[in-house]
């Protein structure tokens, strides 16, 4: 049967399968995409020696890992290799991802939305995510306010990183602005 003779509902589903629309699916069925993982690693940057990335932050190693696979915190002076850093990041993400999915029962997101909120969780942790207005908005199906709430996370150790000309934590604010732009684009793509 030609596509134009199919009932509208079937045509819509086929259109989505062809990539015409990027639908949202239940969070329980999603996981961080390879593109999301590479984007996260790129944004975090790599360091083979533990550093404190911004004043007041905890020591970070590899691709932004603050904890080892066994849950012990990273300490200044520790070192890693790129392969170990990827393993550590994946272990951290797997644990955080399960908690993230559990925090959004019945919520549907596009893959792009899922990836960017997981990027947020990787940076700020599930404790910040659990009490965030982003989560509350998503639970209520309010996607745009959830995106806008990303911009509330502009502080590092009590300092407003959106302050023009700051050299202390400008990257924190830049990353939030990028997430917000990606989020708004994902909303448009999901329709």
mmCIF file of N, CA and C in Angstrom, residues 36-150:
data_model
loop_
_atom_site.group_PDB
_atom_site.id
_atom_site.type_symbol
_atom_site.label_atom_id
_atom_site.label_comp_id
_atom_site.label_asym_id
_atom_site.label_seq_id
_atom_site.Cartn_x
_atom_site.Cartn_y
_atom_site.Cartn_z
ATOM 1 N N UNK A 36 27.141 11.401 23.067
ATOM 2 C CA UNK A 36 27.026 12.072 24.362
ATOM 3 C C UNK A 36 28.255 11.834 25.228
ATOM 4 N N UNK A 37 28.780 10.608 25.209
ATOM 5 C CA UNK A 37 29.971 10.283 25.999
ATOM 6 C C UNK A 37 31.192 11.035 25.476
ATOM 7 N N UNK A 38 31.359 11.060 24.155
ATOM 8 C CA UNK A 38 32.496 11.776 23.563
ATOM 9 C C UNK A 38 32.375 13.273 23.846
ATOM 10 N N UNK A 39 31.172 13.828 23.735
ATOM 11 C CA UNK A 39 30.957 15.245 24.031
ATOM 12 C C UNK A 39 31.287 15.570 25.475
ATOM 13 N N UNK A 40 30.857 14.699 26.369
ATOM 14 C CA UNK A 40 31.134 14.895 27.797
ATOM 15 C C UNK A 40 32.641 14.865 28.052
ATOM 16 N N UNK A 41 33.316 13.871 27.492
ATOM 17 C CA UNK A 41 34.762 13.760 27.694
ATOM 18 C C UNK A 41 35.489 14.970 27.115
ATOM 19 N N UNK A 42 35.034 15.440 25.974
ATOM 20 C CA UNK A 42 35.653 16.605 25.336
ATOM 21 C C UNK A 42 35.461 17.852 26.190
ATOM 22 N N UNK A 43 34.263 18.055 26.704
ATOM 23 C CA UNK A 43 33.983 19.232 27.534
ATOM 24 C C UNK A 43 34.747 19.179 28.855
ATOM 25 N N UNK A 44 34.844 17.990 29.430
ATOM 26 C CA UNK A 44 35.577 17.844 30.692
ATOM 27 C C UNK A 44 37.066 18.080 30.478
ATOM 28 N N UNK A 45 37.559 17.672 29.325
ATOM 29 C CA UNK A 45 38.991 17.748 29.085
ATOM 30 C C UNK A 45 39.697 16.621 29.819
ATOM 31 N N UNK A 46 40.950 16.393 29.495
ATOM 32 C CA UNK A 46 41.705 15.299 30.085
ATOM 33 C C UNK A 46 42.899 15.844 30.856
ATOM 34 N N UNK A 47 43.122 15.282 32.010
ATOM 35 C CA UNK A 47 44.329 15.575 32.776
ATOM 36 C C UNK A 47 44.854 14.268 33.349
ATOM 37 N N UNK A 48 46.150 14.033 33.153
ATOM 38 C CA UNK A 48 46.729 12.788 33.662
ATOM 39 C C UNK A 48 47.089 12.879 35.139
ATOM 40 N N UNK A 49 47.094 14.090 35.684
ATOM 41 C CA UNK A 49 47.378 14.310 37.111
ATOM 42 C C UNK A 49 46.178 14.987 37.759
ATOM 43 N N UNK A 50 45.844 14.570 38.952
ATOM 44 C CA UNK A 50 44.701 15.158 39.663
ATOM 45 C C UNK A 50 44.930 16.651 39.880
ATOM 46 N N UNK A 51 43.897 17.430 39.575
ATOM 47 C CA UNK A 51 43.931 18.888 39.730
ATOM 48 C C UNK A 51 42.645 19.348 40.398
ATOM 49 N N UNK A 52 42.637 20.585 40.845
ATOM 50 C CA UNK A 52 41.407 21.235 41.296
ATOM 51 C C UNK A 52 41.026 22.190 40.171
ATOM 52 N N UNK A 53 39.973 21.845 39.393
ATOM 53 C CA UNK A 53 39.668 22.610 38.179
ATOM 54 C C UNK A 53 39.207 24.049 38.408
ATOM 55 N N UNK A 54 38.454 24.278 39.447
ATOM 56 C CA UNK A 54 38.048 25.642 39.807
ATOM 57 C C UNK A 54 38.176 25.775 41.323
ATOM 58 N N UNK A 55 38.418 26.976 41.760
ATOM 59 C CA UNK A 55 38.589 27.223 43.190
ATOM 60 C C UNK A 55 37.388 26.696 43.966
ATOM 61 N N UNK A 56 37.666 25.936 45.021
ATOM 62 C CA UNK A 56 36.600 25.399 45.859
ATOM 63 C C UNK A 56 36.074 24.052 45.386
ATOM 64 N N UNK A 57 36.550 23.568 44.225
ATOM 65 C CA UNK A 57 36.104 22.283 43.687
ATOM 66 C C UNK A 57 36.916 21.157 44.317
ATOM 67 N N UNK A 58 36.498 19.936 44.092
ATOM 68 C CA UNK A 58 37.244 18.789 44.605
ATOM 69 C C UNK A 58 38.242 18.327 43.544
ATOM 70 N N UNK A 59 39.295 17.595 43.933
ATOM 71 C CA UNK A 59 40.277 17.112 42.966
ATOM 72 C C UNK A 59 39.633 16.264 41.869
ATOM 73 N N UNK A 60 40.110 16.475 40.665
ATOM 74 C CA UNK A 60 39.565 15.847 39.470
ATOM 75 C C UNK A 60 40.701 15.182 38.710
ATOM 76 N N UNK A 61 40.400 14.033 38.109
ATOM 77 C CA UNK A 61 41.407 13.254 37.393
ATOM 78 C C UNK A 61 40.814 12.701 36.108
ATOM 79 N N UNK A 62 41.626 12.581 35.070
ATOM 80 C CA UNK A 62 41.165 11.991 33.810
ATOM 81 C C UNK A 62 40.177 12.910 33.122
ATOM 82 N N UNK A 63 38.988 12.412 32.884
ATOM 83 C CA UNK A 63 37.938 13.188 32.224
ATOM 84 C C UNK A 63 36.918 13.678 33.249
ATOM 85 N N UNK A 64 37.392 14.446 34.222
ATOM 86 C CA UNK A 64 36.515 15.047 35.212
ATOM 87 C C UNK A 64 36.085 14.134 36.340
ATOM 88 N N UNK A 65 36.727 12.990 36.503
ATOM 89 C CA UNK A 65 36.344 12.061 37.573
ATOM 90 C C UNK A 65 36.784 12.598 38.922
ATOM 91 N N UNK A 66 35.866 12.588 39.862
ATOM 92 C CA UNK A 66 36.168 13.033 41.223
ATOM 93 C C UNK A 66 36.230 11.846 42.188
ATOM 94 N N UNK A 67 35.822 10.681 41.704
ATOM 95 C CA UNK A 67 35.858 9.460 42.502
ATOM 96 C C UNK A 67 36.426 8.322 41.659
ATOM 97 N N UNK A 68 37.018 7.356 42.348
ATOM 98 C CA UNK A 68 37.492 6.136 41.705
ATOM 99 C C UNK A 68 36.332 5.152 41.586
ATOM 100 N N UNK A 69 36.555 4.083 40.849
ATOM 101 C CA UNK A 69 35.512 3.069 40.647
ATOM 102 C C UNK A 69 35.014 2.479 41.961
ATOM 103 N N UNK A 70 35.869 2.412 42.967
ATOM 104 C CA UNK A 70 35.473 1.839 44.263
ATOM 105 C C UNK A 70 34.791 2.854 45.184
ATOM 106 N N UNK A 71 34.611 4.090 44.688
ATOM 107 C CA UNK A 71 33.922 5.115 45.467
ATOM 108 C C UNK A 71 34.822 6.016 46.289
ATOM 109 N N UNK A 72 36.109 5.726 46.338
ATOM 110 C CA UNK A 72 37.020 6.590 47.096
ATOM 111 C C UNK A 72 37.285 7.873 46.308
ATOM 112 N N UNK A 73 37.414 8.982 47.012
ATOM 113 C CA UNK A 73 37.625 10.254 46.304
ATOM 114 C C UNK A 73 39.022 10.342 45.684
ATOM 115 N N UNK A 74 39.097 11.044 44.574
ATOM 116 C CA UNK A 74 40.376 11.334 43.933
ATOM 117 C C UNK A 74 41.149 12.280 44.838
ATOM 118 N N UNK A 75 42.467 12.058 44.936
ATOM 119 C CA UNK A 75 43.328 12.908 45.768
ATOM 120 C C UNK A 75 44.371 13.575 44.891
ATOM 121 N N UNK A 76 44.754 14.784 45.270
ATOM 122 C CA UNK A 76 45.821 15.473 44.558
ATOM 123 C C UNK A 76 47.068 14.594 44.543
ATOM 124 N N UNK A 77 47.782 14.625 43.432
ATOM 125 C CA UNK A 77 48.994 13.830 43.283
ATOM 126 C C UNK A 77 48.770 12.515 42.559
ATOM 127 N N UNK A 78 47.516 12.054 42.471
ATOM 128 C CA UNK A 78 47.246 10.803 41.769
ATOM 129 C C UNK A 78 47.383 11.012 40.260
ATOM 130 N N UNK A 79 47.705 9.921 39.551
ATOM 131 C CA UNK A 79 47.882 9.980 38.099
ATOM 132 C C UNK A 79 47.051 8.890 37.431
ATOM 133 N N UNK A 80 46.832 9.058 36.121
ATOM 134 C CA UNK A 80 46.080 8.081 35.346
ATOM 135 C C UNK A 80 46.594 8.061 33.915
ATOM 136 N N UNK A 81 46.052 7.164 33.128
ATOM 137 C CA UNK A 81 46.329 7.097 31.693
ATOM 138 C C UNK A 81 45.011 7.339 30.964
ATOM 139 N N UNK A 82 45.055 7.651 29.675
ATOM 140 C CA UNK A 82 43.793 7.872 28.954
ATOM 141 C C UNK A 82 42.835 6.681 29.021
ATOM 142 N N UNK A 83 43.350 5.474 28.898
ATOM 143 C CA UNK A 83 42.479 4.296 28.941
ATOM 144 C C UNK A 83 41.853 4.145 30.322
ATOM 145 N N UNK A 84 42.642 4.250 31.380
ATOM 146 C CA UNK A 84 42.097 4.161 32.744
ATOM 147 C C UNK A 84 41.088 5.271 32.993
ATOM 148 N N UNK A 85 41.369 6.455 32.457
ATOM 149 C CA UNK A 85 40.453 7.581 32.641
ATOM 150 C C UNK A 85 39.111 7.302 31.983
ATOM 151 N N UNK A 86 39.121 6.692 30.806
ATOM 152 C CA UNK A 86 37.861 6.332 30.136
ATOM 153 C C UNK A 86 37.095 5.279 30.929
ATOM 154 N N UNK A 87 37.802 4.289 31.452
ATOM 155 C CA UNK A 87 37.162 3.254 32.270
ATOM 156 C C UNK A 87 36.538 3.887 33.509
ATOM 157 N N UNK A 88 37.281 4.781 34.156
ATOM 158 C CA UNK A 88 36.787 5.462 35.364
ATOM 159 C C UNK A 88 35.547 6.307 35.036
ATOM 160 N N UNK A 89 35.592 7.043 33.931
ATOM 161 C CA UNK A 89 34.450 7.877 33.534
ATOM 162 C C UNK A 89 33.226 7.013 33.243
ATOM 163 N N UNK A 90 33.428 5.886 32.542
ATOM 164 C CA UNK A 90 32.300 5.007 32.228
ATOM 165 C C UNK A 90 31.714 4.390 33.492
ATOM 166 N N UNK A 91 32.554 3.989 34.423
ATOM 167 C CA UNK A 91 32.061 3.422 35.689
ATOM 168 C C UNK A 91 31.236 4.454 36.447
ATOM 169 N N UNK A 92 31.741 5.677 36.509
ATOM 170 C CA UNK A 92 31.039 6.770 37.178
ATOM 171 C C UNK A 92 29.698 7.016 36.494
ATOM 172 N N UNK A 93 29.720 7.089 35.176
ATOM 173 C CA UNK A 93 28.490 7.346 34.425
ATOM 174 C C UNK A 93 27.459 6.247 34.616
ATOM 175 N N UNK A 94 27.892 5.007 34.613
ATOM 176 C CA UNK A 94 26.949 3.894 34.778
ATOM 177 C C UNK A 94 26.202 3.992 36.099
ATOM 178 N N UNK A 95 26.933 4.291 37.155
ATOM 179 C CA UNK A 95 26.291 4.425 38.468
ATOM 180 C C UNK A 95 25.351 5.628 38.495
ATOM 181 N N UNK A 96 25.800 6.760 37.972
ATOM 182 C CA UNK A 96 24.984 7.971 37.970
ATOM 183 C C UNK A 96 23.760 7.802 37.065
ATOM 184 N N UNK A 97 23.944 7.108 35.955
ATOM 185 C CA UNK A 97 22.864 6.947 34.985
ATOM 186 C C UNK A 97 21.686 6.156 35.559
ATOM 187 N N UNK A 98 21.979 5.119 36.302
ATOM 188 C CA UNK A 98 20.906 4.330 36.907
ATOM 189 C C UNK A 98 20.075 5.194 37.855
ATOM 190 N N UNK A 99 20.740 6.007 38.666
ATOM 191 C CA UNK A 99 20.034 6.904 39.588
ATOM 192 C C UNK A 99 19.238 7.956 38.815
ATOM 193 N N UNK A 100 19.829 8.478 37.749
ATOM 194 C CA UNK A 100 19.150 9.483 36.925
ATOM 195 C C UNK A 100 17.864 8.907 36.346
ATOM 196 N N UNK A 101 17.949 7.729 35.747
ATOM 197 C CA UNK A 101 16.740 7.107 35.166
ATOM 198 C C UNK A 101 15.684 6.885 36.241
ATOM 199 N N UNK A 102 16.100 6.406 37.411
ATOM 200 C CA UNK A 102 15.143 6.169 38.499
ATOM 201 C C UNK A 102 14.475 7.456 38.974
ATOM 202 N N UNK A 103 15.134 8.594 38.780
ATOM 203 C CA UNK A 103 14.582 9.873 39.250
ATOM 204 C C UNK A 103 13.490 10.426 38.331
ATOM 205 N N UNK A 104 13.314 9.797 37.164
ATOM 206 C CA UNK A 104 12.349 10.320 36.194
ATOM 207 C C UNK A 104 11.374 9.238 35.715
ATOM 208 N N UNK A 105 10.658 8.585 36.642
ATOM 209 C CA UNK A 105 9.725 7.541 36.209
ATOM 210 C C UNK A 105 8.609 8.123 35.345
ATOM 211 N N UNK A 106 8.370 7.475 34.226
ATOM 212 C CA UNK A 106 7.288 7.901 33.333
ATOM 213 C C UNK A 106 7.604 9.119 32.485
ATOM 214 N N UNK A 107 8.816 9.663 32.582
ATOM 215 C CA UNK A 107 9.194 10.854 31.811
ATOM 216 C C UNK A 107 9.814 10.414 30.493
ATOM 217 N N UNK A 108 9.451 11.110 29.424
ATOM 218 C CA UNK A 108 10.009 10.835 28.101
ATOM 219 C C UNK A 108 10.941 11.976 27.687
ATOM 220 N N UNK A 109 12.090 11.611 27.140
ATOM 221 C CA UNK A 109 13.058 12.568 26.627
ATOM 222 C C UNK A 109 13.544 12.101 25.261
ATOM 223 N N UNK A 110 14.038 13.034 24.471
ATOM 224 C CA UNK A 110 14.739 12.660 23.246
ATOM 225 C C UNK A 110 16.155 12.233 23.639
ATOM 226 N N UNK A 111 16.862 11.598 22.726
ATOM 227 C CA UNK A 111 18.241 11.197 23.022
ATOM 228 C C UNK A 111 19.107 12.411 23.328
ATOM 229 N N UNK A 112 18.917 13.492 22.579
ATOM 230 C CA UNK A 112 19.712 14.711 22.802
ATOM 231 C C UNK A 112 19.437 15.298 24.185
ATOM 232 N N UNK A 113 18.176 15.317 24.602
ATOM 233 C CA UNK A 113 17.836 15.822 25.933
ATOM 234 C C UNK A 113 18.458 14.934 27.012
ATOM 235 N N UNK A 114 18.347 13.637 26.839
ATOM 236 C CA UNK A 114 18.915 12.689 27.801
ATOM 237 C C UNK A 114 20.415 12.920 27.944
ATOM 238 N N UNK A 115 21.108 13.011 26.818
ATOM 239 C CA UNK A 115 22.560 13.190 26.842
ATOM 240 C C UNK A 115 22.968 14.465 27.568
ATOM 241 N N UNK A 116 22.269 15.559 27.316
ATOM 242 C CA UNK A 116 22.692 16.819 27.942
ATOM 243 C C UNK A 116 22.365 16.855 29.429
ATOM 244 N N UNK A 117 21.268 16.232 29.844
ATOM 245 C CA UNK A 117 20.992 16.169 31.281
ATOM 246 C C UNK A 117 21.967 15.213 31.975
ATOM 247 N N UNK A 118 22.392 14.154 31.303
ATOM 248 C CA UNK A 118 23.422 13.281 31.876
ATOM 249 C C UNK A 118 24.754 14.019 31.975
ATOM 250 N N UNK A 119 25.042 14.894 31.023
ATOM 251 C CA UNK A 119 26.240 15.722 31.096
ATOM 252 C C UNK A 119 26.184 16.596 32.351
ATOM 253 N N UNK A 120 25.010 17.156 32.623
ATOM 254 C CA UNK A 120 24.815 17.949 33.840
ATOM 255 C C UNK A 120 25.055 17.081 35.078
ATOM 256 N N UNK A 121 24.458 15.893 35.108
ATOM 257 C CA UNK A 121 24.595 14.996 36.262
ATOM 258 C C UNK A 121 26.055 14.621 36.471
ATOM 259 N N UNK A 122 26.783 14.405 35.399
ATOM 260 C CA UNK A 122 28.203 14.050 35.525
ATOM 261 C C UNK A 122 28.978 15.187 36.177
ATOM 262 N N UNK A 123 28.634 16.416 35.836
ATOM 263 C CA UNK A 123 29.351 17.558 36.395
ATOM 264 C C UNK A 123 28.910 17.880 37.824
ATOM 265 N N UNK A 124 27.599 17.892 38.064
ATOM 266 C CA UNK A 124 27.073 18.355 39.358
ATOM 267 C C UNK A 124 26.664 17.234 40.306
ATOM 268 N N UNK A 125 26.454 16.038 39.790
ATOM 269 C CA UNK A 125 26.074 14.906 40.629
ATOM 270 C C UNK A 125 24.571 14.730 40.754
ATOM 271 N N UNK A 126 24.190 13.529 41.162
ATOM 272 C CA UNK A 126 22.776 13.204 41.311
ATOM 273 C C UNK A 126 22.110 13.920 42.474
ATOM 274 N N UNK A 127 22.870 14.288 43.489
ATOM 275 C CA UNK A 127 22.267 15.015 44.615
ATOM 276 C C UNK A 127 21.739 16.363 44.132
ATOM 277 N N UNK A 128 22.534 17.067 43.332
ATOM 278 C CA UNK A 128 22.079 18.353 42.774
ATOM 279 C C UNK A 128 20.917 18.129 41.812
ATOM 280 N N UNK A 129 21.008 17.073 41.001
ATOM 281 C CA UNK A 129 19.936 16.776 40.047
ATOM 282 C C UNK A 129 18.622 16.485 40.781
ATOM 283 N N UNK A 130 18.681 15.675 41.820
ATOM 284 C CA UNK A 130 17.469 15.237 42.527
ATOM 285 C C UNK A 130 16.684 16.401 43.108
ATOM 286 N N UNK A 131 17.376 17.463 43.548
ATOM 287 C CA UNK A 131 16.664 18.610 44.129
ATOM 288 C C UNK A 131 16.497 19.762 43.127
ATOM 289 N N UNK A 132 16.846 19.529 41.874
ATOM 290 C CA UNK A 132 16.791 20.607 40.877
ATOM 291 C C UNK A 132 15.379 20.857 40.361
ATOM 292 N N UNK A 133 15.161 22.080 39.928
ATOM 293 C CA UNK A 133 13.886 22.407 39.283
ATOM 294 C C UNK A 133 13.821 21.796 37.888
ATOM 295 N N UNK A 134 14.955 21.447 37.298
ATOM 296 C CA UNK A 134 14.936 20.755 35.994
ATOM 297 C C UNK A 134 14.147 19.460 36.122
ATOM 298 N N UNK A 135 14.490 18.681 37.115
ATOM 299 C CA UNK A 135 13.814 17.401 37.349
ATOM 300 C C UNK A 135 12.320 17.611 37.595
ATOM 301 N N UNK A 136 11.991 18.586 38.430
ATOM 302 C CA UNK A 136 10.590 18.875 38.732
ATOM 303 C C UNK A 136 9.821 19.263 37.471
ATOM 304 N N UNK A 137 10.428 20.117 36.650
ATOM 305 C CA UNK A 137 9.773 20.530 35.400
ATOM 306 C C UNK A 137 9.584 19.343 34.459
ATOM 307 N N UNK A 138 10.594 18.505 34.328
ATOM 308 C CA UNK A 138 10.472 17.349 33.432
ATOM 309 C C UNK A 138 9.396 16.391 33.910
ATOM 310 N N UNK A 139 9.294 16.197 35.221
ATOM 311 C CA UNK A 139 8.252 15.321 35.758
ATOM 312 C C UNK A 139 6.859 15.846 35.426
ATOM 313 N N UNK A 140 6.744 17.157 35.249
ATOM 314 C CA UNK A 140 5.455 17.774 34.918
ATOM 315 C C UNK A 140 5.287 17.975 33.407
ATOM 316 N N UNK A 141 6.262 17.505 32.614
ATOM 317 C CA UNK A 141 6.177 17.641 31.158
ATOM 318 C C UNK A 141 6.486 19.041 30.654
ATOM 319 N N UNK A 142 7.145 19.853 31.469
ATOM 320 C CA UNK A 142 7.487 21.234 31.090
ATOM 321 C C UNK A 142 8.948 21.267 30.619
ATOM 322 N N UNK A 143 9.139 21.047 29.333
ATOM 323 C CA UNK A 143 10.487 20.891 28.782
ATOM 324 C C UNK A 143 11.246 22.218 28.684
ATOM 325 N N UNK A 144 10.591 23.271 28.241
ATOM 326 C CA UNK A 144 11.296 24.553 28.107
ATOM 327 C C UNK A 144 11.717 25.123 29.466
ATOM 328 N N UNK A 145 10.843 25.138 30.477
ATOM 329 C CA UNK A 145 11.315 25.601 31.792
ATOM 330 C C UNK A 145 12.458 24.736 32.345
ATOM 331 N N UNK A 146 12.452 23.449 32.025
ATOM 332 C CA UNK A 146 13.557 22.590 32.468
ATOM 333 C C UNK A 146 14.863 23.047 31.822
ATOM 334 N N UNK A 147 14.810 23.362 30.532
ATOM 335 C CA UNK A 147 16.003 23.884 29.844
ATOM 336 C C UNK A 147 16.454 25.196 30.481
ATOM 337 N N UNK A 148 15.523 26.086 30.722
ATOM 338 C CA UNK A 148 15.878 27.387 31.297
ATOM 339 C C UNK A 148 16.493 27.251 32.691
ATOM 340 N N UNK A 149 16.085 26.224 33.416
ATOM 341 C CA UNK A 149 16.620 26.010 34.759
ATOM 342 C C UNK A 149 18.106 25.629 34.738
ATOM 343 N N UNK A 150 18.602 25.159 33.608
ATOM 344 C CA UNK A 150 20.042 24.893 33.493
ATOM 345 C C UNK A 150 20.851 26.144 33.817
#
